Amino acid sequence: MPDVKRTVKLITRQAATGEIVPDSEVPMRNWSIEIYLVGPEGDDLPAACFEKATYVLHESFGKRQRQIFKTPPFTVKEKGWGEFDMQIILSPVGMPKGGDQIINHDLNFQQEEYESTHSVTFRNPKDRLLDLLRDSAPAGEAANGTGASASKPERKRQKTSRNVDMEKLAEALPQLQEDDLLQVVQMVHDNKTEDTYTKNGTENGEFHVDLYTLPDPLIKMLWDFCDKKVDMSALA
């Protein structure tokens, strides 16, 4: 399985408590942070692909400097007066410690509520983690090499009149080698119609295509090509 990218969203909220820090005019504040995954439509999804979130706060928090939360949205709630940079360590489900995602977060009091997004990459996810990541998959899933991708149908339509298993085709395309992916991209460009939906993510070297907008001859062409390169019988 190639690497999988997702976008993590942090929602920070803060408000003055009405208290003043002793010997100063600085207001005390309550603040909190929640963690979500960004869904296909930009919606907030539970970050269930992580088994825990570890917040590493400023050293002035003493024994509370390192706080661990194991239930989405992994909400930390604290009280203080100073702004600071923190680290948030996200531990994916079922992955070794080396697979942790580390996010640097700026806690500031410029707004009562603000959001920040961070791209994270899961290296070769398997089993339970892969299933959880699929729940938050965007319309196109980045593949290995060139980053070509194919969208899956919103509802299962395993077989079509063209006698092609579209779910398997969507699974097979990301498993192609880089040179093969380049051929796929060229085939799509050469044979697409006005109804074909494609999107070039040039900033990430990605290419997205909605399989269900491809003409039947091109679908069959892609299937035959993948069948020679990938063990289709091993796909779910």
PDB file of C-alpha atoms in Angstrom:
ATOM      1  CA  MET A   1       0.000   0.000   0.000  1.00  0.00           C
ATOM      2  CA  PRO A   2       1.451   3.401  -0.937  1.00  0.00           C
ATOM      3  CA  ASP A   3       1.722   6.263   1.505  1.00  0.00           C
ATOM      4  CA  VAL A   4      -1.530   8.006   2.402  1.00  0.00           C
ATOM      5  CA  LYS A   5      -1.887  11.730   3.019  1.00  0.00           C
ATOM      6  CA  ARG A   6      -4.525  13.356   5.171  1.00  0.00           C
ATOM      7  CA  THR A   7      -5.143  16.857   6.512  1.00  0.00           C
ATOM      8  CA  VAL A   8      -5.374  17.401  10.257  1.00  0.00           C
ATOM      9  CA  LYS A   9      -7.265  20.432  11.566  1.00  0.00           C
ATOM     10  CA  LEU A  10      -6.635  22.039  14.944  1.00  0.00           C
ATOM     11  CA  ILE A  11      -9.358  24.246  16.418  1.00  0.00           C
ATOM     12  CA  THR A  12      -8.127  26.557  19.158  1.00  0.00           C
ATOM     13  CA  ARG A  13     -10.481  28.518  21.398  1.00  0.00           C
ATOM     14  CA  GLN A  14      -9.581  31.018  24.115  1.00  0.00           C
ATOM     15  CA  ALA A  15     -11.281  33.610  26.275  1.00  0.00           C
ATOM     16  CA  ALA A  16     -10.335  35.900  29.143  1.00  0.00           C
ATOM     17  CA  THR A  17     -11.414  34.647  32.568  1.00  0.00           C
ATOM     18  CA  GLY A  18     -11.773  38.103  34.106  1.00  0.00           C
ATOM     19  CA  GLU A  19      -8.783  37.463  36.339  1.00  0.00           C
ATOM     20  CA  ILE A  20      -5.550  39.440  36.173  1.00  0.00           C
ATOM     21  CA  VAL A  21      -2.104  37.911  36.621  1.00  0.00           C
ATOM     22  CA  PRO A  22      -0.722  39.128  39.973  1.00  0.00           C
ATOM     23  CA  ASP A  23       1.594  42.154  39.781  1.00  0.00           C
ATOM     24  CA  SER A  24       0.675  42.797  36.137  1.00  0.00           C
ATOM     25  CA  GLU A  25      -2.138  43.954  33.902  1.00  0.00           C
ATOM     26  CA  VAL A  26      -2.128  40.734  31.869  1.00  0.00           C
ATOM     27  CA  PRO A  27      -5.477  38.886  31.763  1.00  0.00           C
ATOM     28  CA  MET A  28      -5.690  35.207  32.601  1.00  0.00           C
ATOM     29  CA  ARG A  29      -7.263  33.052  29.889  1.00  0.00           C
ATOM     30  CA  ASN A  30      -8.941  29.690  29.464  1.00  0.00           C
ATOM     31  CA  TRP A  31      -7.919  27.919  26.256  1.00  0.00           C
ATOM     32  CA  SER A  32      -8.594  24.615  24.526  1.00  0.00           C
ATOM     33  CA  ILE A  33      -7.522  22.709  21.413  1.00  0.00           C
ATOM     34  CA  GLU A  34      -9.432  20.029  19.484  1.00  0.00           C
ATOM     35  CA  ILE A  35      -8.103  17.786  16.710  1.00  0.00           C
ATOM     36  CA  TYR A  36     -10.027  16.636  13.622  1.00  0.00           C
ATOM     37  CA  LEU A  37      -9.443  15.199  10.162  1.00  0.00           C
ATOM     38  CA  VAL A  38     -10.604  17.250   7.196  1.00  0.00           C
ATOM     39  CA  GLY A  39     -13.233  15.263   5.281  1.00  0.00           C
ATOM     40  CA  PRO A  40     -13.899  15.062   1.521  1.00  0.00           C
ATOM     41  CA  GLU A  41     -16.211  18.085   1.640  1.00  0.00           C
ATOM     42  CA  GLY A  42     -14.033  20.068   4.036  1.00  0.00           C
ATOM     43  CA  ASP A  43     -16.068  18.816   6.984  1.00  0.00           C
ATOM     44  CA  ASP A  44     -14.638  17.984  10.404  1.00  0.00           C
ATOM     45  CA  LEU A  45     -14.307  14.235  10.959  1.00  0.00           C
ATOM     46  CA  PRO A  46     -13.244  12.416  14.142  1.00  0.00           C
ATOM     47  CA  ALA A  47      -9.504  11.725  13.989  1.00  0.00           C
ATOM     48  CA  ALA A  48     -10.079   8.077  14.897  1.00  0.00           C
ATOM     49  CA  CYS A  49      -6.995   7.026  12.911  1.00  0.00           C
ATOM     50  CA  PHE A  50      -4.958   8.192  15.918  1.00  0.00           C
ATOM     51  CA  GLU A  51      -4.968   6.180  19.127  1.00  0.00           C
ATOM     52  CA  LYS A  52      -3.716   9.098  21.196  1.00  0.00           C
ATOM     53  CA  ALA A  53      -2.577  12.714  21.084  1.00  0.00           C
ATOM     54  CA  THR A  54       0.248  13.945  23.288  1.00  0.00           C
ATOM     55  CA  TYR A  55       0.472  17.685  23.946  1.00  0.00           C
ATOM     56  CA  VAL A  56       3.901  18.983  24.944  1.00  0.00           C
ATOM     57  CA  LEU A  57       3.237  22.381  26.528  1.00  0.00           C
ATOM     58  CA  HIS A  58       5.519  25.112  27.842  1.00  0.00           C
ATOM     59  CA  GLU A  59       7.878  24.017  30.620  1.00  0.00           C
ATOM     60  CA  SER A  60       6.153  26.437  33.012  1.00  0.00           C
ATOM     61  CA  PHE A  61       3.239  23.953  33.184  1.00  0.00           C
ATOM     62  CA  GLY A  62       5.464  21.689  35.274  1.00  0.00           C
ATOM     63  CA  LYS A  63       3.894  18.264  35.797  1.00  0.00           C
ATOM     64  CA  ARG A  64       1.162  19.177  33.302  1.00  0.00           C
ATOM     65  CA  GLN A  65       3.656  19.967  30.542  1.00  0.00           C
ATOM     66  CA  ARG A  66       3.035  16.609  28.841  1.00  0.00           C
ATOM     67  CA  GLN A  67      -0.623  15.617  28.544  1.00  0.00           C
ATOM     68  CA  ILE A  68      -2.024  12.546  26.776  1.00  0.00           C
ATOM     69  CA  PHE A  69      -5.576  12.127  25.454  1.00  0.00           C
ATOM     70  CA  LYS A  70      -6.931   8.915  23.933  1.00  0.00           C
ATOM     71  CA  THR A  71     -10.427   9.860  22.760  1.00  0.00           C
ATOM     72  CA  PRO A  72     -11.226  12.077  19.725  1.00  0.00           C
ATOM     73  CA  PRO A  73     -11.259  15.030  19.439  1.00  0.00           C
ATOM     74  CA  PHE A  74      -8.361  14.785  21.944  1.00  0.00           C
ATOM     75  CA  THR A  75      -9.384  18.006  23.684  1.00  0.00           C
ATOM     76  CA  VAL A  76      -6.870  19.691  25.953  1.00  0.00           C
ATOM     77  CA  LYS A  77      -8.183  22.424  28.271  1.00  0.00           C
ATOM     78  CA  GLU A  78      -5.871  24.698  30.190  1.00  0.00           C
ATOM     79  CA  LYS A  79      -5.577  28.061  31.871  1.00  0.00           C
ATOM     80  CA  GLY A  80      -2.751  30.560  31.527  1.00  0.00           C
ATOM     81  CA  TRP A  81      -1.678  33.988  30.390  1.00  0.00           C
ATOM     82  CA  GLY A  82       1.221  33.411  27.959  1.00  0.00           C
ATOM     83  CA  GLU A  83       1.365  32.557  24.271  1.00  0.00           C
ATOM     84  CA  PHE A  84       3.834  29.829  23.247  1.00  0.00           C
ATOM     85  CA  ASP A  85       4.716  27.219  20.633  1.00  0.00           C
ATOM     86  CA  MET A  86       3.888  23.618  21.486  1.00  0.00           C
ATOM     87  CA  GLN A  87       4.321  20.201  19.958  1.00  0.00           C
ATOM     88  CA  ILE A  88       1.442  17.796  19.411  1.00  0.00           C
ATOM     89  CA  ILE A  89       2.422  14.154  18.854  1.00  0.00           C
ATOM     90  CA  LEU A  90      -0.235  12.105  17.069  1.00  0.00           C
ATOM     91  CA  SER A  91       0.153   8.321  17.331  1.00  0.00           C
ATOM     92  CA  PRO A  92      -1.568   6.394  14.512  1.00  0.00           C
ATOM     93  CA  VAL A  93      -3.529   3.260  15.370  1.00  0.00           C
ATOM     94  CA  GLY A  94      -1.423   0.115  15.237  1.00  0.00           C
ATOM     95  CA  MET A  95       1.794   1.764  14.071  1.00  0.00           C
ATOM     96  CA  PRO A  96       5.165   1.672  15.853  1.00  0.00           C
ATOM     97  CA  LYS A  97       6.502   4.738  17.632  1.00  0.00           C
ATOM     98  CA  GLY A  98       8.477   5.740  14.544  1.00  0.00           C
ATOM     99  CA  GLY A  99       5.191   6.368  12.767  1.00  0.00           C
ATOM    100  CA  ASP A 100       4.141   9.224  15.063  1.00  0.00           C
ATOM    101  CA  GLN A 101       3.111  12.504  13.447  1.00  0.00           C
ATOM    102  CA  ILE A 102       4.565  15.627  15.093  1.00  0.00           C
ATOM    103  CA  ILE A 103       2.743  18.924  14.620  1.00  0.00           C
ATOM    104  CA  ASN A 104       4.049  22.291  15.756  1.00  0.00           C
ATOM    105  CA  HIS A 105       1.260  24.556  16.967  1.00  0.00           C
ATOM    106  CA  ASP A 106       1.261  28.260  17.792  1.00  0.00           C
ATOM    107  CA  LEU A 107      -0.955  29.026  20.770  1.00  0.00           C
ATOM    108  CA  ASN A 108      -1.850  32.703  20.570  1.00  0.00           C
ATOM    109  CA  PHE A 109      -4.588  34.976  21.827  1.00  0.00           C
ATOM    110  CA  GLN A 110      -5.184  37.100  18.723  1.00  0.00           C
ATOM    111  CA  GLN A 111      -8.639  35.593  18.120  1.00  0.00           C
ATOM    112  CA  GLU A 112     -11.165  33.867  20.332  1.00  0.00           C
ATOM    113  CA  GLU A 113     -11.272  30.968  17.876  1.00  0.00           C
ATOM    114  CA  TYR A 114      -8.920  30.047  15.049  1.00  0.00           C
ATOM    115  CA  GLU A 115      -8.112  27.019  12.915  1.00  0.00           C
ATOM    116  CA  SER A 116      -4.908  25.646  11.455  1.00  0.00           C
ATOM    117  CA  THR A 117      -4.416  22.717   9.088  1.00  0.00           C
ATOM    118  CA  HIS A 118      -1.458  20.385   8.716  1.00  0.00           C
ATOM    119  CA  SER A 119      -0.723  17.740   6.099  1.00  0.00           C
ATOM    120  CA  VAL A 120       0.367  14.380   7.529  1.00  0.00           C
ATOM    121  CA  THR A 121       1.633  11.291   5.717  1.00  0.00           C
ATOM    122  CA  PHE A 122       1.012   7.717   6.838  1.00  0.00           C
ATOM    123  CA  ARG A 123       3.804   5.447   5.649  1.00  0.00           C
ATOM    124  CA  ASN A 124       2.505   2.172   4.251  1.00  0.00           C
ATOM    125  CA  PRO A 125      -0.601   1.906   6.495  1.00  0.00           C
ATOM    126  CA  LYS A 126      -2.118  -1.539   6.972  1.00  0.00           C
ATOM    127  CA  ASP A 127      -5.101  -3.355   8.435  1.00  0.00           C
ATOM    128  CA  ARG A 128      -7.161  -1.352  10.959  1.00  0.00           C
ATOM    129  CA  LEU A 129      -5.365   1.936  10.268  1.00  0.00           C
ATOM    130  CA  LEU A 130      -5.978   1.624   6.551  1.00  0.00           C
ATOM    131  CA  ASP A 131      -9.690   1.018   7.148  1.00  0.00           C
ATOM    132  CA  LEU A 132      -9.901   4.105   9.355  1.00  0.00           C
ATOM    133  CA  LEU A 133      -8.115   6.221   6.766  1.00  0.00           C
ATOM    134  CA  ARG A 134     -10.500   5.063   4.056  1.00  0.00           C
ATOM    135  CA  ASP A 135     -13.366   6.488   6.084  1.00  0.00           C
ATOM    136  CA  SER A 136     -11.860   9.948   5.551  1.00  0.00           C
ATOM    137  CA  ALA A 137     -10.680   9.443   1.963  1.00  0.00           C
ATOM    138  CA  PRO A 138     -11.050  12.449  -0.351  1.00  0.00           C
ATOM    139  CA  ALA A 139     -12.560  12.124  -3.814  1.00  0.00           C
ATOM    140  CA  GLY A 140      -9.128  11.146  -5.156  1.00  0.00           C
ATOM    141  CA  GLU A 141      -6.632   9.071  -3.213  1.00  0.00           C
ATOM    142  CA  ALA A 142      -2.969   9.882  -3.785  1.00  0.00           C
ATOM    143  CA  ALA A 143      -0.965   6.982  -5.181  1.00  0.00           C
ATOM    144  CA  ASN A 144       2.680   6.029  -5.221  1.00  0.00           C
ATOM    145  CA  GLY A 145       5.139   7.690  -7.575  1.00  0.00           C
ATOM    146  CA  THR A 146       3.426  10.353  -9.641  1.00  0.00           C
ATOM    147  CA  GLY A 147       0.498  10.588  -7.269  1.00  0.00           C
ATOM    148  CA  ALA A 148      -2.114   9.535  -9.823  1.00  0.00           C
ATOM    149  CA  SER A 149      -5.399   8.661  -8.181  1.00  0.00           C
ATOM    150  CA  ALA A 150      -8.870   7.406  -8.908  1.00  0.00           C
ATOM    151  CA  SER A 151     -12.047   8.225  -7.067  1.00  0.00           C
ATOM    152  CA  LYS A 152     -14.329   5.537  -5.730  1.00  0.00           C
ATOM    153  CA  PRO A 153     -18.115   5.580  -6.057  1.00  0.00           C
ATOM    154  CA  GLU A 154     -20.164   6.921  -3.152  1.00  0.00           C
ATOM    155  CA  ARG A 155     -22.239   3.751  -3.228  1.00  0.00           C
ATOM    156  CA  LYS A 156     -21.006   0.324  -4.236  1.00  0.00           C
ATOM    157  CA  ARG A 157     -21.481  -0.576  -7.871  1.00  0.00           C
ATOM    158  CA  GLN A 158     -19.155  -3.515  -8.101  1.00  0.00           C
ATOM    159  CA  LYS A 159     -19.921  -4.543 -11.677  1.00  0.00           C
ATOM    160  CA  THR A 160     -20.951  -2.462 -14.637  1.00  0.00           C
ATOM    161  CA  SER A 161     -22.222  -3.167 -18.117  1.00  0.00           C
ATOM    162  CA  ARG A 162     -18.618  -3.006 -19.286  1.00  0.00           C
ATOM    163  CA  ASN A 163     -17.896  -6.076 -17.080  1.00  0.00           C
ATOM    164  CA  VAL A 164     -15.281  -4.239 -15.044  1.00  0.00           C
ATOM    165  CA  ASP A 165     -15.055  -4.291 -11.267  1.00  0.00           C
ATOM    166  CA  MET A 166     -14.753  -0.551 -10.628  1.00  0.00           C
ATOM    167  CA  GLU A 167     -13.801  -0.973  -6.958  1.00  0.00           C
ATOM    168  CA  LYS A 168     -10.890  -3.210  -7.906  1.00  0.00           C
ATOM    169  CA  LEU A 169      -9.813  -0.846 -10.649  1.00  0.00           C
ATOM    170  CA  ALA A 170      -9.753   2.033  -8.165  1.00  0.00           C
ATOM    171  CA  GLU A 171      -7.647  -0.117  -5.820  1.00  0.00           C
ATOM    172  CA  ALA A 172      -5.267  -1.264  -8.552  1.00  0.00           C
ATOM    173  CA  LEU A 173      -4.331   2.100 -10.063  1.00  0.00           C
ATOM    174  CA  PRO A 174      -2.458   3.426  -6.986  1.00  0.00           C
ATOM    175  CA  GLN A 175      -0.388   0.227  -6.904  1.00  0.00           C
ATOM    176  CA  LEU A 176       1.179   0.802 -10.321  1.00  0.00           C
ATOM    177  CA  GLN A 177       4.813   1.771 -10.663  1.00  0.00           C
ATOM    178  CA  GLU A 178       5.690   5.343 -11.607  1.00  0.00           C
ATOM    179  CA  ASP A 179       6.353   4.594 -15.295  1.00  0.00           C
ATOM    180  CA  ASP A 180       3.060   2.706 -15.527  1.00  0.00           C
ATOM    181  CA  LEU A 181       1.202   5.571 -13.850  1.00  0.00           C
ATOM    182  CA  LEU A 182       2.564   7.960 -16.431  1.00  0.00           C
ATOM    183  CA  GLN A 183       1.146   5.697 -19.141  1.00  0.00           C
ATOM    184  CA  VAL A 184      -2.224   5.698 -17.391  1.00  0.00           C
ATOM    185  CA  VAL A 185      -2.268   9.489 -17.240  1.00  0.00           C
ATOM    186  CA  GLN A 186      -1.445   9.658 -20.932  1.00  0.00           C
ATOM    187  CA  MET A 187      -4.178   7.136 -21.790  1.00  0.00           C
ATOM    188  CA  VAL A 188      -6.725   9.196 -19.899  1.00  0.00           C
ATOM    189  CA  HIS A 189      -5.669  12.411 -21.626  1.00  0.00           C
ATOM    190  CA  ASP A 190      -5.745  10.764 -25.061  1.00  0.00           C
ATOM    191  CA  ASN A 191      -9.137   9.082 -24.666  1.00  0.00           C
ATOM    192  CA  LYS A 192     -11.197  11.257 -22.311  1.00  0.00           C
ATOM    193  CA  THR A 193     -14.447  12.957 -23.317  1.00  0.00           C
ATOM    194  CA  GLU A 194     -16.067  16.258 -22.378  1.00  0.00           C
ATOM    195  CA  ASP A 195     -17.767  14.491 -19.461  1.00  0.00           C
ATOM    196  CA  THR A 196     -14.504  13.204 -17.991  1.00  0.00           C
ATOM    197  CA  TYR A 197     -13.504  14.774 -14.693  1.00  0.00           C
ATOM    198  CA  THR A 198      -9.771  15.137 -14.088  1.00  0.00           C
ATOM    199  CA  LYS A 199      -7.750  17.389 -11.832  1.00  0.00           C
ATOM    200  CA  ASN A 200      -4.034  18.067 -11.833  1.00  0.00           C
ATOM    201  CA  GLY A 201      -2.557  18.720  -8.386  1.00  0.00           C
ATOM    202  CA  THR A 202       0.589  20.255  -9.795  1.00  0.00           C
ATOM    203  CA  GLU A 203       1.778  21.511  -6.412  1.00  0.00           C
ATOM    204  CA  ASN A 204       1.947  17.908  -5.133  1.00  0.00           C
ATOM    205  CA  GLY A 205       2.628  16.163  -8.445  1.00  0.00           C
ATOM    206  CA  GLU A 206      -0.774  14.479  -8.319  1.00  0.00           C
ATOM    207  CA  PHE A 207      -3.368  13.564 -10.919  1.00  0.00           C
ATOM    208  CA  HIS A 208      -6.989  12.833  -9.986  1.00  0.00           C
ATOM    209  CA  VAL A 209      -9.662  11.209 -12.124  1.00  0.00           C
ATOM    210  CA  ASP A 210     -13.270  10.158 -11.499  1.00  0.00           C
ATOM    211  CA  LEU A 211     -13.499   6.682 -13.006  1.00  0.00           C
ATOM    212  CA  TYR A 212     -17.243   6.900 -13.479  1.00  0.00           C
ATOM    213  CA  THR A 213     -16.849   9.826 -15.863  1.00  0.00           C
ATOM    214  CA  LEU A 214     -14.612   7.857 -18.237  1.00  0.00           C
ATOM    215  CA  PRO A 215     -15.962   6.403 -21.499  1.00  0.00           C
ATOM    216  CA  ASP A 216     -16.467   2.639 -21.627  1.00  0.00           C
ATOM    217  CA  PRO A 217     -13.585   1.903 -24.048  1.00  0.00           C
ATOM    218  CA  LEU A 218     -11.149   3.770 -21.786  1.00  0.00           C
ATOM    219  CA  ILE A 219     -12.402   1.914 -18.699  1.00  0.00           C
ATOM    220  CA  LYS A 220     -11.769  -1.397 -20.452  1.00  0.00           C
ATOM    221  CA  MET A 221      -8.358  -0.168 -21.590  1.00  0.00           C
ATOM    222  CA  LEU A 222      -7.363   0.752 -18.043  1.00  0.00           C
ATOM    223  CA  TRP A 223      -8.636  -2.548 -16.691  1.00  0.00           C
ATOM    224  CA  ASP A 224      -6.641  -4.577 -19.218  1.00  0.00           C
ATOM    225  CA  PHE A 225      -3.549  -2.507 -18.482  1.00  0.00           C
ATOM    226  CA  CYS A 226      -3.830  -2.943 -14.703  1.00  0.00           C
ATOM    227  CA  ASP A 227      -4.605  -6.639 -15.080  1.00  0.00           C
ATOM    228  CA  LYS A 228      -1.151  -7.101 -16.621  1.00  0.00           C
ATOM    229  CA  LYS A 229       0.634  -5.144 -13.886  1.00  0.00           C
ATOM    230  CA  VAL A 230      -1.281  -5.957 -10.686  1.00  0.00           C
ATOM    231  CA  ASP A 231      -2.644  -9.180  -9.172  1.00  0.00           C
ATOM    232  CA  MET A 232      -6.312  -8.184  -9.425  1.00  0.00           C
ATOM    233  CA  SER A 233      -7.490 -11.384  -7.731  1.00  0.00           C
ATOM    234  CA  ALA A 234      -5.718 -10.320  -4.532  1.00  0.00           C
ATOM    235  CA  LEU A 235      -7.640  -7.056  -4.289  1.00  0.00           C
ATOM    236  CA  ALA A 236     -10.683  -6.726  -2.037  1.00  0.00           C
TER     237      ALA A 236
END
